[in-house]
Tab-separated table of C-alpha atoms and ligand atoms in Angstrom:
chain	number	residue	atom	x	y	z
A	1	UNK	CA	25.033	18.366	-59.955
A	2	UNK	CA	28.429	17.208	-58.262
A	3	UNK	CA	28.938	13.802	-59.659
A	4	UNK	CA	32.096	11.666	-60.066
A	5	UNK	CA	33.176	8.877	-62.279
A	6	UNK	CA	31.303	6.086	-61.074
A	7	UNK	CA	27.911	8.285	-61.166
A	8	UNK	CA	27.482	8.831	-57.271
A	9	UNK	CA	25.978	12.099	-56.892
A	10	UNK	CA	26.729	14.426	-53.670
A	11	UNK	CA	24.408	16.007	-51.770
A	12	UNK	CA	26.223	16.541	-48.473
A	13	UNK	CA	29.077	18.038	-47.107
A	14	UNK	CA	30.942	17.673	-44.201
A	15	UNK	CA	32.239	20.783	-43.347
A	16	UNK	CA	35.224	21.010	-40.349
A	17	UNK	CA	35.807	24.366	-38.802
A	18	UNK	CA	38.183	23.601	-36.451
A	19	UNK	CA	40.611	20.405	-35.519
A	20	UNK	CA	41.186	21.526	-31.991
A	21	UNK	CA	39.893	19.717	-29.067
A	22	UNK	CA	38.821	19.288	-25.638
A	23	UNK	CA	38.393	16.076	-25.504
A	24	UNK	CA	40.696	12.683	-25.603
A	25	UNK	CA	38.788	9.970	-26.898
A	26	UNK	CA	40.904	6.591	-26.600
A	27	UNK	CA	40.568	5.878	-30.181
A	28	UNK	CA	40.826	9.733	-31.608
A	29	UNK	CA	42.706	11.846	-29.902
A	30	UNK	CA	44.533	9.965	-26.802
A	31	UNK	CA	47.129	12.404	-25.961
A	32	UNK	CA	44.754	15.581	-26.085
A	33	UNK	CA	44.991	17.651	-29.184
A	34	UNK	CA	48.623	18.767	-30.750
A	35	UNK	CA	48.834	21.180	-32.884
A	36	UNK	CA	51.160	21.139	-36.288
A	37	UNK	CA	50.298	23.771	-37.944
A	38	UNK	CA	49.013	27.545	-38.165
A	39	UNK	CA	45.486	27.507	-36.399
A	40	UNK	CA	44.573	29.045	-39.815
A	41	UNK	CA	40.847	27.826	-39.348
A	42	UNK	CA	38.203	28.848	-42.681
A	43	UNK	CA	36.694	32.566	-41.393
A	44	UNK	CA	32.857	32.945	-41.820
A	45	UNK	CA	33.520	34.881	-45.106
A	46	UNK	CA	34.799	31.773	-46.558
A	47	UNK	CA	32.763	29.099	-45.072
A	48	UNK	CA	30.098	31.078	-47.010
A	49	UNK	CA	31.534	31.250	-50.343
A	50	UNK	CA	32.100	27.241	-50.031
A	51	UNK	CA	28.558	26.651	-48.253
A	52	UNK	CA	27.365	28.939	-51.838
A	53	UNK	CA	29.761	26.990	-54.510
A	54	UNK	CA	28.089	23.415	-53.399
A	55	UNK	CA	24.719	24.191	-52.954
A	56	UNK	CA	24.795	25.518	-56.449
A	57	UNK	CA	26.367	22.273	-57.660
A	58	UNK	CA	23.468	20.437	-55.862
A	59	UNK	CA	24.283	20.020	-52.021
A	60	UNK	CA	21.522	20.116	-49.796
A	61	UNK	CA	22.969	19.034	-46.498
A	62	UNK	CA	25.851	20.896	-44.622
A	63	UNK	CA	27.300	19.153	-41.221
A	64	UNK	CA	29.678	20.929	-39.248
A	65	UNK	CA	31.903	19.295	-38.133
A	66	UNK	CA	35.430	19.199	-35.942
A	67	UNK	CA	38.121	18.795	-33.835
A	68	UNK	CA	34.804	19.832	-31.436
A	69	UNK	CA	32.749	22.990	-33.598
A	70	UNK	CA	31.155	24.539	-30.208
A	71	UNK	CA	34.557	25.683	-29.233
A	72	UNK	CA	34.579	28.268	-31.713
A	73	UNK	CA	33.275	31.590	-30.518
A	74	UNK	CA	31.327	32.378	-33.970
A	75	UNK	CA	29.846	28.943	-34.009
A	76	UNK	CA	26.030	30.831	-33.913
A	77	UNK	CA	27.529	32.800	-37.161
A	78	UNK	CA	28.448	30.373	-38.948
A	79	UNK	CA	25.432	27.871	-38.343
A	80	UNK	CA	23.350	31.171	-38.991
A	81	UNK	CA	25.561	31.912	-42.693
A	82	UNK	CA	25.102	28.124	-43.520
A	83	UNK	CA	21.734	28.356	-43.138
A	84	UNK	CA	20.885	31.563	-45.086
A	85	UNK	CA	22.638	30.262	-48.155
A	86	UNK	CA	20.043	29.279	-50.853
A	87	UNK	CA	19.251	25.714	-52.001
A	88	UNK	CA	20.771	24.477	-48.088
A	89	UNK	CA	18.419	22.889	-46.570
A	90	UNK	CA	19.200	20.871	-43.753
A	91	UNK	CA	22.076	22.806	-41.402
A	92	UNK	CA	23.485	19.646	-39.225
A	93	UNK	CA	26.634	19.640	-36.420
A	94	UNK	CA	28.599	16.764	-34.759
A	95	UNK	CA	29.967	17.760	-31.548
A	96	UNK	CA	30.735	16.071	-28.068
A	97	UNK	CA	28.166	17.777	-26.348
A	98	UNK	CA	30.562	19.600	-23.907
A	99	UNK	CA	28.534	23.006	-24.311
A	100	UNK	CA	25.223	21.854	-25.665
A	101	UNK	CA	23.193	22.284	-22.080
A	102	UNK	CA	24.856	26.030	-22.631
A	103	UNK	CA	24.650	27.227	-25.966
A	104	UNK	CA	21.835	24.588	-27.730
A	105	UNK	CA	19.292	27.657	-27.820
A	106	UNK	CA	21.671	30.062	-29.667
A	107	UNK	CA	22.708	26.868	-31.731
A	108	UNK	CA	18.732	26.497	-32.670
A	109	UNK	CA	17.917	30.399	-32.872
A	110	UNK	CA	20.794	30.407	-35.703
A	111	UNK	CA	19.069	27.706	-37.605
A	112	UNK	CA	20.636	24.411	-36.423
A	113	UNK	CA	18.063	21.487	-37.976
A	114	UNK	CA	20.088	18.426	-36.237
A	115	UNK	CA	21.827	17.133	-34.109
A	116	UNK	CA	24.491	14.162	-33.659
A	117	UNK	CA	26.110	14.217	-30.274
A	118	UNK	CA	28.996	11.259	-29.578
A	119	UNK	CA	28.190	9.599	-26.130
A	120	UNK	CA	30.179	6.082	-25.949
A	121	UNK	CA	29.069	4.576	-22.751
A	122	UNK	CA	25.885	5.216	-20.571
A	123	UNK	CA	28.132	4.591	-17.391
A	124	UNK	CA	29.439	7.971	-16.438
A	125	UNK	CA	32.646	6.395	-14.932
A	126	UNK	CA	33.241	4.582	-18.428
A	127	UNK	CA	32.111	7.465	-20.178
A	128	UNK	CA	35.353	9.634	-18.358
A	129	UNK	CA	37.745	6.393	-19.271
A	130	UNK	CA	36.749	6.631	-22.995
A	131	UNK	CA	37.169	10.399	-23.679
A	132	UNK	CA	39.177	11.857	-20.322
A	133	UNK	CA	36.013	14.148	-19.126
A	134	UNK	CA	33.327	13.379	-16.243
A	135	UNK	CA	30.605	15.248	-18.717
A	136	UNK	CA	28.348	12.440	-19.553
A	137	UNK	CA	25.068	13.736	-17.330
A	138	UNK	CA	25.982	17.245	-18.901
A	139	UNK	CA	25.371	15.762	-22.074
A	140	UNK	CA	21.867	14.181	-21.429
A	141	UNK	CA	21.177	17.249	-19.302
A	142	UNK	CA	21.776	18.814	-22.467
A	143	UNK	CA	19.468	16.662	-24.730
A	144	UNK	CA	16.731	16.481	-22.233
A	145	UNK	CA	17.066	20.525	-22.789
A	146	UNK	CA	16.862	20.185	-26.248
A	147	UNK	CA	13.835	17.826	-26.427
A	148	UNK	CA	11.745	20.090	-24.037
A	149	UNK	CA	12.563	22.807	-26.608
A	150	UNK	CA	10.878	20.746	-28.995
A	151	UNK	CA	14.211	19.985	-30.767
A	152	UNK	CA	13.827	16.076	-31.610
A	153	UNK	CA	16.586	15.811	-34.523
A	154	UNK	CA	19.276	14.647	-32.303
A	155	UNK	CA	20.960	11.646	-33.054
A	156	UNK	CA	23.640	9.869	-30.715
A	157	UNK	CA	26.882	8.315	-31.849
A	158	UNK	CA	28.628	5.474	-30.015
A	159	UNK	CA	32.236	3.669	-31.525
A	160	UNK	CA	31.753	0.218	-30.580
A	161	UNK	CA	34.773	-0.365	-28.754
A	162	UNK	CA	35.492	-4.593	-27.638
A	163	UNK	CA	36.589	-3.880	-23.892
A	164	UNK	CA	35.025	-0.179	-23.208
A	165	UNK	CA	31.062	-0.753	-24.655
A	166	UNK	CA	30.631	-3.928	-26.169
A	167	UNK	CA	28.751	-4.858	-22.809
A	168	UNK	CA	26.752	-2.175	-22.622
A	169	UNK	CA	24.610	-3.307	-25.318
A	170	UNK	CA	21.536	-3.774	-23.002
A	171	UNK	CA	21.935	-0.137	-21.533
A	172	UNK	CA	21.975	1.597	-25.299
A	173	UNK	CA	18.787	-0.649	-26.242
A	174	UNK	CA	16.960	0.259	-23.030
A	175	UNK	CA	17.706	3.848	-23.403
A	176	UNK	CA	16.633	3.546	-26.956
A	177	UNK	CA	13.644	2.038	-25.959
A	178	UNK	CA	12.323	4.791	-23.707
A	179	UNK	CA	13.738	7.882	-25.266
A	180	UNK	CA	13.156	9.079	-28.984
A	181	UNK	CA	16.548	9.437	-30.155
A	182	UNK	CA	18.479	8.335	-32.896
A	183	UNK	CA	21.334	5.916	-31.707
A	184	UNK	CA	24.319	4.917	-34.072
A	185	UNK	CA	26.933	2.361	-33.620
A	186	UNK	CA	29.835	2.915	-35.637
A	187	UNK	CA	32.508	0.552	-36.310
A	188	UNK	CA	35.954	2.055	-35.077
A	189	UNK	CA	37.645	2.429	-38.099
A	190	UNK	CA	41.992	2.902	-38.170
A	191	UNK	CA	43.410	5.714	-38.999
A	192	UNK	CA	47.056	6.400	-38.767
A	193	UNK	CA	47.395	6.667	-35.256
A	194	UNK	CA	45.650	4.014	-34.334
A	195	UNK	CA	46.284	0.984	-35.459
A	196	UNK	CA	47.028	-1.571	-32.020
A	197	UNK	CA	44.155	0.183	-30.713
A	198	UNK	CA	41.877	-0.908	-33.825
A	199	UNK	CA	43.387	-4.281	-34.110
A	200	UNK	CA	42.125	-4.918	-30.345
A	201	UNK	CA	39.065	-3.379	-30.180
A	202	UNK	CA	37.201	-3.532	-33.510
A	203	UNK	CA	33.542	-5.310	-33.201
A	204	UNK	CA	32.117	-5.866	-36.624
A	205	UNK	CA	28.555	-4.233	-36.828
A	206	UNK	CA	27.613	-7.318	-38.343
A	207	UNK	CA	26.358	-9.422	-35.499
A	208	UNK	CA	24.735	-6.697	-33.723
A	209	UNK	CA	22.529	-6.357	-37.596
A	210	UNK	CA	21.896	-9.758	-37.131
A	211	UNK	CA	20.906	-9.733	-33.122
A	212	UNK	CA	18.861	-6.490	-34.239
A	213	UNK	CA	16.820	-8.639	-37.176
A	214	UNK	CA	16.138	-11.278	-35.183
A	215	UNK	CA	14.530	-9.315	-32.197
A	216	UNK	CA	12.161	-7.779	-34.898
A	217	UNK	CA	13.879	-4.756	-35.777
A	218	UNK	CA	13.343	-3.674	-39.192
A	219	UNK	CA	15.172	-2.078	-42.218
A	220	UNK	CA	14.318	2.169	-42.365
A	221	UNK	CA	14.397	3.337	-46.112
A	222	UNK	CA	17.381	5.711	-47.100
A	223	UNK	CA	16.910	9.265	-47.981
A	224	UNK	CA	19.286	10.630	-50.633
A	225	UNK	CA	20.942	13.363	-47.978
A	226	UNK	CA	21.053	10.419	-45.632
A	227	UNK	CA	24.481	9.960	-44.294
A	228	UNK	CA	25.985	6.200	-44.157
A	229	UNK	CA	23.930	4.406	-41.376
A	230	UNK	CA	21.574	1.713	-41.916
A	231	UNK	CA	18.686	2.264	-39.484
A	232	UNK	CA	16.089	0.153	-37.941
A	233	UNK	CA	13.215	0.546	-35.820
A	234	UNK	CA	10.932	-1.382	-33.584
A	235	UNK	CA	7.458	-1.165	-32.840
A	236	UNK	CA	8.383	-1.227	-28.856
A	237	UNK	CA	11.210	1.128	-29.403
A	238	UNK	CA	10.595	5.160	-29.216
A	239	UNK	CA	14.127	5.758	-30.564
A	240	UNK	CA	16.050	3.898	-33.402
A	241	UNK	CA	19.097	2.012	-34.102
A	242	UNK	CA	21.394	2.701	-36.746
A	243	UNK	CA	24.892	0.906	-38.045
A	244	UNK	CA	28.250	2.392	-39.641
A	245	UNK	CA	29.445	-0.117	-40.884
A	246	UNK	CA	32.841	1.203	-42.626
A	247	UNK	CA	34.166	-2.245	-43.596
A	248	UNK	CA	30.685	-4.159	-45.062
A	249	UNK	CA	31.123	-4.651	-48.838
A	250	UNK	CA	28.736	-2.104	-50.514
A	251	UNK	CA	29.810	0.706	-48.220
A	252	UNK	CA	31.461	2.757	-50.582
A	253	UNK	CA	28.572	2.496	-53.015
A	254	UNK	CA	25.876	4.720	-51.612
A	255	UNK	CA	28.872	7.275	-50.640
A	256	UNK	CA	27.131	10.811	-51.550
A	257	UNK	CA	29.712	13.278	-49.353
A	258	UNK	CA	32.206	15.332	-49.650
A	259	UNK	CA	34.906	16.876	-46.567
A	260	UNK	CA	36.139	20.148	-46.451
A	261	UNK	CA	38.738	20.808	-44.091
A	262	UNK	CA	39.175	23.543	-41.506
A	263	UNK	CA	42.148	24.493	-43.393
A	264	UNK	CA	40.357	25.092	-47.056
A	265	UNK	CA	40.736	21.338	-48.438
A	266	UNK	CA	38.260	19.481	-50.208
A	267	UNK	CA	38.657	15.947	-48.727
A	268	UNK	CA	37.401	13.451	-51.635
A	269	UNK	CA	37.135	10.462	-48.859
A	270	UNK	CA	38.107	10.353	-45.051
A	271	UNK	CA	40.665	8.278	-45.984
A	272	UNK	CA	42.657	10.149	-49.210
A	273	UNK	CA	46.363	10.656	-48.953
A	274	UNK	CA	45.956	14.985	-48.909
A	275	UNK	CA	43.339	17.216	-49.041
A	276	UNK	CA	43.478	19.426	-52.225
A	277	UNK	CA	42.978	23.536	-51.298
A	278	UNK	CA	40.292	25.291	-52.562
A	279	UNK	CA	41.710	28.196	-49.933
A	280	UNK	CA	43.058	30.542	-53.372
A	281	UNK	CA	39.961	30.074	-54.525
A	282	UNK	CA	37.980	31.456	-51.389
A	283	UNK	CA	39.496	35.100	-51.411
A	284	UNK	CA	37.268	36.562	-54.123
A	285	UNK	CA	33.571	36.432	-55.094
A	286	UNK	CA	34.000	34.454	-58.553
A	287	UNK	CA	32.107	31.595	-57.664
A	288	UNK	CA	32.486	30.120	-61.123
A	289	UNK	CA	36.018	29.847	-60.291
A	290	UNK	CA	35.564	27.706	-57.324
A	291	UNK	CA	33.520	25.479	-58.569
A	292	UNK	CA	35.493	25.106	-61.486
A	293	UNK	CA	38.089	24.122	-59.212
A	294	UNK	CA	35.950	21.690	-57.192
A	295	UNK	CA	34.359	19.539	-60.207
A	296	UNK	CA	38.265	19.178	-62.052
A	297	UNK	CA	39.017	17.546	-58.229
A	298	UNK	CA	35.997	15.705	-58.536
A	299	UNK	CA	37.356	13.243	-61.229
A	300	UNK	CA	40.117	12.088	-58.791
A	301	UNK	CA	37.531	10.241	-56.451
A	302	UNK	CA	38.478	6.639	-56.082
A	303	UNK	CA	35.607	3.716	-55.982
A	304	UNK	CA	36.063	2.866	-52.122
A	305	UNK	CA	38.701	3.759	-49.775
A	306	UNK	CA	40.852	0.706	-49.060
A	307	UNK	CA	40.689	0.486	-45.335
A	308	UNK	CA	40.190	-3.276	-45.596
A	309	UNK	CA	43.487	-3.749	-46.368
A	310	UNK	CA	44.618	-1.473	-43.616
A	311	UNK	CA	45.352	1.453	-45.886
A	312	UNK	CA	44.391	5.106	-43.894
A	313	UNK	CA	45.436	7.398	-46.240
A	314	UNK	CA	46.821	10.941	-45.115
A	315	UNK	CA	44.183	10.458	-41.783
A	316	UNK	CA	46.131	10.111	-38.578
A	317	UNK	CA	42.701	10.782	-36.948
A	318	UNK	CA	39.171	11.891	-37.073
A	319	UNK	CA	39.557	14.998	-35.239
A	320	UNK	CA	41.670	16.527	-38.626
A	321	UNK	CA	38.699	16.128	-40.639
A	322	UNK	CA	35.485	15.429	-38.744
A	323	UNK	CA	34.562	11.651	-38.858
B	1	SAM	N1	34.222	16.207	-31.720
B	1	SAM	C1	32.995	15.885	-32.331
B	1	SAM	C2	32.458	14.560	-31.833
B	1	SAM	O1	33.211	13.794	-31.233
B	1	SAM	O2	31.285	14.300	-32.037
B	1	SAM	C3	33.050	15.892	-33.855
B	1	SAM	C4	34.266	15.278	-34.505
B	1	SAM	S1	34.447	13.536	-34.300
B	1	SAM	C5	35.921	13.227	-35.201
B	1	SAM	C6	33.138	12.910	-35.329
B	1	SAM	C7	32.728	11.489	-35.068
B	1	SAM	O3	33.761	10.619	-35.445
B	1	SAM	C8	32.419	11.187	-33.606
B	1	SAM	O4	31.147	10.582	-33.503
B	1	SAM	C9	33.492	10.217	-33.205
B	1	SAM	O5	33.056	9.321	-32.236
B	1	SAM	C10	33.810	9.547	-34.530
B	1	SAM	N2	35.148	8.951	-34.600
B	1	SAM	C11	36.330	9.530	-34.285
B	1	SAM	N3	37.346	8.675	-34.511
B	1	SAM	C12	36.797	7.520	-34.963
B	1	SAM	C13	37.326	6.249	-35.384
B	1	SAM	N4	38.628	6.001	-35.392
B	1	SAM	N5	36.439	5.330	-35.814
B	1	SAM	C14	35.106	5.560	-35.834
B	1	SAM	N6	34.568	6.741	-35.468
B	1	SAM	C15	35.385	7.699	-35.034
B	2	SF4	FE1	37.434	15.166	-29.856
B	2	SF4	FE2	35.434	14.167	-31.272
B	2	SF4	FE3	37.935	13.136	-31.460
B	2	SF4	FE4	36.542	12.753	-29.238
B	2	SF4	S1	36.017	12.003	-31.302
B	2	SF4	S2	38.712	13.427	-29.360
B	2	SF4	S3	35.419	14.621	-29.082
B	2	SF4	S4	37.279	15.153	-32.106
């Protein structure tokens, strides 16, 4: 089992397969994506051999992640070789939602299990301020799809954001409260790029935990695979609430994931100065090799990141490495 110093045990990885982008979300990607380097993305071949070399060291849980997954072409391929690989068994994807209403049945005939879909504001018009795309009734057009399919695992992601959805709080419970889905606020974190943005529009998940207790929502117990919200549910509610909450004390404790990069890097925390490659190491079969390679990294994994004190690492954005 993949462990590090401090005994936290990793079940899940967050695999990126691309950083490229359609959309410019104020706090990730404002300009529109810009590209640095070789679009050198991880081929299927490889995304195999790494999907192989963790679940033998004891992942269960592979997300895919981006820049925005569904705009690669061999998306179905590579949810379909994630989900054939033995001791994997939950096959998850982030994405924007920009092709969902087109491609969610391939994405669930290749073995997709869930779902988490990024919708910041319930106001269409907002919605097009926030990430630069009129798409918002795509996206629900795209759920409501999903759902009649029978495909309930979706979960919805919102960055609390001071002047863009901070007001909107009433909208995201009423939703919650008539549809079954998942709904996650996550604290905007910094990253290198955006720092006067994240000084003006951070909200603290805090007082929203503390609104949420008080009108009788209560605690949801943690699964090991479970990523970093804390949920709650109501009796009233159909759908649940859940918090990222980045910058509360203990948040580093329950950390049980990994990042791999679209280039080949194993990312020991969003927030790490570089990603170390494991891309020699995917050319061959010799699995032993690889994960060789990935336990030796392993011991470098610090306690917490430090973003309290403002420090973002190597991560200009969330787009390089998937949030
Ligand atoms: N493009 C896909 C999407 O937006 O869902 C996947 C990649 S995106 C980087 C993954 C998640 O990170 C999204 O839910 C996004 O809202 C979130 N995210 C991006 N930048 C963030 C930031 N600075 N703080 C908090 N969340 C962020
Ligand atoms: Fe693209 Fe996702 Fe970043 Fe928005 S949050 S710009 S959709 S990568």
């Amino acid at each position: 089992m993949l462990q590090d110093n401090f005994g936290r045990k990793f079940y899940y990885l967050r695999l990126s397969i691309t950083d490229v982008c359609n959309f410019r979300c104020n706090y990730c990607l404002p300009d529109g994506y810009e590209c640095d380097h070789d679009r050198d993305f991880l081929k299927v071949n490889e995304i195999k051999r790494i999907a192989n070399a963790f679940a033998q060291m004891g992942t269960e849980k592979i997300r895919i992640t981006g820049g925005e997954p569904s705009l690669r072409k061999d998306l179905p391929e590579i949810i379909r070789t994630v989900k054939q690989t033995a001791g994997i068994k939950t096959v998850a994807m982030t994405s924007n939602g920009f092709k969902l209403t087109e491609h969610i049945d391939d994405w669930i005939d290749a073995g997709l299990d869930s779902l988490n879909l990024s919708i910041d504001s319930l106001d269409p018009r907002q919605f097009q301020a926030i990430t630069g795309k009129d798409k918002l009734q795509t996206i629900l057009d795209g759920i409501e799809k999903a759902q009649k399919r029978g495909f309930n695992n979706i979960k919805v992601n919102t960055v609390l954001m001071r002047e863009y959805n901070h007001h909107e709080m009433k909208q995201f419970l009423d939703w919650v409260k008539h549809t079954p889905i998942s709904l996650r606020f996550i604290e905007l974190m910094q990253t290198g790029d955006n720092q006067e943005f994240f000084e003006k529009q951070h909200v603290s998940g805090a007082n929203i935990k503390a609104m949420l207790l008080e009108s009788g929502w209560m605690p949801v117990i943690r699964k090991k695979d479970a990523g970093p919200a804390e949920v709650f549910s109501h009796p009233d509610y159909q759908g649940t609430i859940g918090l990222i909450m980045p910058y509360s004390k203990d948040f580093c404790a329950t950390c049980n994931r990994l990042r791999v990069s679209s280039l080949g890097k194993l990312h020991l925390c969003l927030f790490t100065e570089n990603g170390l490659s494991l891309r020699e190491h995917l050319q061959t079969d010799d699995s032993q090799g690889l994960k060789d390679c990935i336990s030796h990294m392993m011991t470098d994994k610090k306690l917490s990141h430090y973003l309290q004190e403002g420090i973002t690492g190597g991560t200009k954005h969330l787009a390089m490495l998937g949030g």
